[in-house]
Amino acid sequence: MRIIVVGGEGTIGRAVVAALSSGRHEIITAGRTSGALRVDIESADSVQQMFRQVGPFDALVSAAGNARFGSLETMTEDELVRGVHGKLLGQIRLVLLGRSYVREGGSFTLTSGYLLNDPIPGTVTFAVANGGIEGFVRASALEFGQRIRINAVSPGMAEDSAEHFGHLNPGRLPTPMRTIGAAYARGVEGFRTGEIIPAW
Amino acid sequence: MRIIVVGGEGTIGRAVVAALSSGRHEIITAGRTSGALRVDIESADSVQQMFRQVGPFDALVSAAGNARFGSLETMTEDELVRGVHGKLLGQIRLVLLGRSYVREGGSFTLTSGYLLNDPIPGTVTFAVANGGIEGFVRASALEFGQRIRINAVSPGMAEDSAEHFGHLNPGRLPTPMRTIGAAYARGVEGFRTGEIIPAW
């Protein structure tokens, strides 16, 4: 398969690439500041350009999308909107613009996250974005049918970021990177659609 | 209690008002085209003006927010963004701007819906908005603590709209308006926070 991994050199993206690197696939990484191709998912032009460069593909994994930690106490509407446009609409844009390039029977695998189910203070924007992604996946799968599968992985706190975030998540065991990678591989190589695949 | 019901003359809003009309409360309805006060939740200025007119209040119920049915096949990014700005960001705006007017111990009760859990074709925008609302409620409740409660009701297909939508929802029994009203009353008069209250 020809697989695009957006955010392929981030913490999650590296685990995805590792899980899919069996030699059976051609993997194309893309990212804002790293990867084989440059793409800013907040820009429709940039996303279009990436798809034109890549051409037809079999699977796209999105492990990208900015949202910011921030106290609700001081959060303005603008800050929230920016977060929503990054992680939520950025990922949806990959699907809306990529659907004309993905091959019949291909798939999209997006990223939600545990902060929807188990938020911690300062994560309102993540929770809003993740909730929107899960709704998008469930509802759009109905309309794509079996022509295009679409799923989202909901990763727990990644082991590779536990050093930075562990103290904010009391009682949460880090999720091994291999578990996270496997969940995305299930999205890409598996059979189901409209699924939220937990990885924690 | 002094209770604002945004969308108070819509299908859901009327059920909310009926459930809270025991004589114990002062109910102020607001809406884009009906109600005691005019408010457009897509405009920050309009929402600010409503809160200035009402002054301190004990509870706000949002039964408002536009999202449009539309096939994913032809959906553009702009259409999706407009839907997200209506039902998702419009309701969040009521909380972000209303929090400085709500009395200590007061509450917000927002509206999600069954289309997040059980979508039908053409409801991508609803599913995205509802997912975002549920994430917002869960994560913001953590930060409001007991000062301000926040919950969302997830209504099923309202009995009063079954004539129009029933044929699109095979096998879904309409939810009685009394069940829907009671769920909102639980948000307003109840004790919990961060809860998604099913009404179906």
XYZ file of C-alpha atoms in Angstrom, chain A:
200
model
C 0.000 0.000 0.000
C 0.955 3.587 -0.569
C 0.467 5.273 2.824
C 0.704 8.948 3.772
C 1.496 9.566 7.439
C 0.833 13.209 8.296
C 2.786 14.124 11.410
C 4.958 11.095 10.663
C 7.936 12.354 12.626
C 6.034 13.308 15.780
C 5.770 11.130 18.880
C 2.694 9.272 17.669
C 3.693 9.390 13.998
C 6.976 7.577 14.621
C 5.089 4.734 16.303
C 2.733 4.566 13.310
C 5.606 4.415 10.840
C 7.334 1.720 12.916
C 4.166 -0.397 13.002
C 3.699 -0.154 9.230
C 7.358 -0.621 8.287
C 7.210 -4.275 7.382
C 8.454 -3.715 3.854
C 4.971 -4.364 2.494
C 4.169 -0.664 2.251
C 5.466 2.532 0.714
C 5.294 5.142 3.464
C 5.351 8.865 2.732
C 5.756 11.070 5.791
C 4.484 14.649 5.757
C 4.603 17.364 8.368
C 4.716 21.045 9.096
C 8.406 21.091 9.961
C 9.603 17.567 9.210
C 8.944 14.557 6.985
C 9.467 13.838 3.303
C 6.801 16.406 2.361
C 5.851 19.723 3.978
C 2.180 20.275 4.765
C 0.287 22.679 6.998
C -3.093 21.057 7.627
C -4.541 24.421 8.656
C -4.158 25.588 5.054
C -6.384 24.137 2.315
C -3.845 25.208 -0.331
C -1.040 23.397 1.430
C -3.112 20.220 1.816
C -4.146 20.337 -1.865
C -0.522 20.699 -2.876
C 0.467 17.645 -0.832
C -2.204 15.499 -2.478
C -1.210 16.694 -5.935
C 2.424 15.788 -5.197
C 1.573 12.333 -3.857
C -1.156 11.407 -6.334
C -3.233 8.281 -5.744
C -2.727 6.597 -2.368
C -4.239 3.724 -0.382
C -4.239 5.045 3.155
C -3.740 8.281 5.017
C -2.931 8.405 8.706
C -3.283 11.741 10.460
C -1.183 12.033 13.581
C -1.239 15.801 13.345
C -3.162 18.761 14.656
C -2.401 21.524 17.074
C -4.370 22.175 20.197
C -3.033 24.052 23.187
C -3.147 23.463 26.880
C -4.797 26.437 28.505
C -6.860 27.262 31.564
C -10.566 27.705 30.907
C -10.518 30.565 33.400
C -8.704 32.856 30.996
C -9.624 31.195 27.690
C -11.120 33.480 25.075
C -13.363 32.492 22.237
C -10.549 33.176 19.771
C -8.192 30.767 21.523
C -10.782 28.051 21.501
C -11.595 28.647 17.839
C -7.919 28.433 16.916
C -7.602 25.111 18.708
C -10.706 23.770 17.019
C -9.443 24.870 13.624
C -6.118 23.144 14.206
C -6.812 19.675 15.516
C -10.442 19.257 14.476
C -10.887 21.041 11.162
C -7.306 20.361 10.069
C -7.860 16.617 10.227
C -11.278 16.829 8.597
C -9.706 18.880 5.793
C -7.346 15.967 5.049
C -10.385 13.773 4.452
C -12.481 16.259 2.480
C -9.601 17.109 0.149
C -8.013 13.648 0.112
C -11.131 11.689 -0.780
C -10.668 12.341 -4.506
C -7.101 10.939 -4.375
C -7.642 7.839 -2.217
C -8.015 4.588 -4.138
C -11.224 2.514 -4.000
C -11.091 0.454 -0.807
C -8.598 2.844 0.773
C -8.794 4.379 4.218
C -8.318 7.371 6.495
C -7.211 6.928 10.094
C -7.509 10.068 12.230
C -6.443 10.846 15.781
C -8.732 11.469 18.752
C -7.350 10.911 22.267
C -8.017 9.931 25.869
C -8.575 13.548 26.921
C -12.113 13.303 25.549
C -12.980 10.495 27.948
C -10.677 11.403 30.794
C -9.908 15.135 30.605
C -7.516 16.906 32.946
C -7.565 20.640 33.759
C -6.413 22.783 30.842
C -7.508 20.416 28.085
C -10.838 21.870 26.980
C -9.634 22.459 23.433
C -8.385 18.876 23.081
C -11.657 17.488 24.404
C -13.709 19.587 21.962
C -11.505 18.596 19.016
C -11.448 14.909 19.923
C -15.211 14.793 20.403
C -15.702 16.406 17.013
C -13.327 13.935 15.355
C -15.167 10.959 16.824
C -18.491 12.345 15.596
C -17.037 12.976 12.157
C -15.676 9.447 11.871
C -18.913 7.771 12.936
C -21.149 9.856 10.689
C -18.930 10.041 7.615
C -18.304 6.266 7.622
C -22.012 5.778 6.933
C -21.748 7.764 3.748
C -18.401 6.441 2.524
C -19.701 2.899 2.878
C -17.111 0.319 1.852
C -15.553 2.529 -0.825
C -13.459 4.386 1.735
C -12.970 3.252 5.324
C -12.539 5.866 8.039
C -11.594 5.297 11.662
C -9.951 7.179 14.501
C -7.422 5.965 17.018
C -7.785 7.323 20.526
C -4.304 7.049 22.031
C -3.694 7.154 25.755
C -0.757 9.063 27.211
C 2.137 7.944 25.001
C 5.042 6.345 26.814
C 7.436 8.592 24.915
C 5.776 11.705 26.294
C 5.230 10.416 29.842
C 8.300 12.272 31.075
C 6.606 15.571 30.198
C 2.949 14.806 30.865
C 2.956 11.987 33.420
C 2.792 14.316 36.444
C -0.379 15.931 35.017
C -2.149 12.559 34.701
C -2.255 10.991 38.159
C -3.003 7.280 38.048
C -2.683 6.984 34.286
C -0.220 4.354 33.099
C 1.645 5.365 29.936
C 0.630 3.493 26.789
C 3.513 1.598 25.123
C 4.382 3.010 21.700
C 3.897 -0.456 20.213
C 0.270 -0.510 21.408
C -0.309 2.881 19.816
C 1.334 1.866 16.541
C -0.703 -1.335 16.396
C -3.974 0.582 16.759
C -3.138 2.687 13.703
C -2.054 -0.421 11.783
C -5.497 -1.837 12.516
C -7.039 1.292 10.997
C -4.867 0.974 7.878
C -4.709 -2.786 7.367
C -7.929 -3.814 9.122
C -11.476 -4.220 7.891
C -13.853 -2.159 9.971
C -15.022 1.398 9.401
C -16.565 4.107 11.591
C -14.681 2.728 14.550
C -12.993 4.566 17.424
C -9.996 2.347 18.165
C -8.779 2.771 21.751
C -5.036 2.534 22.339
C -4.566 2.654 26.109
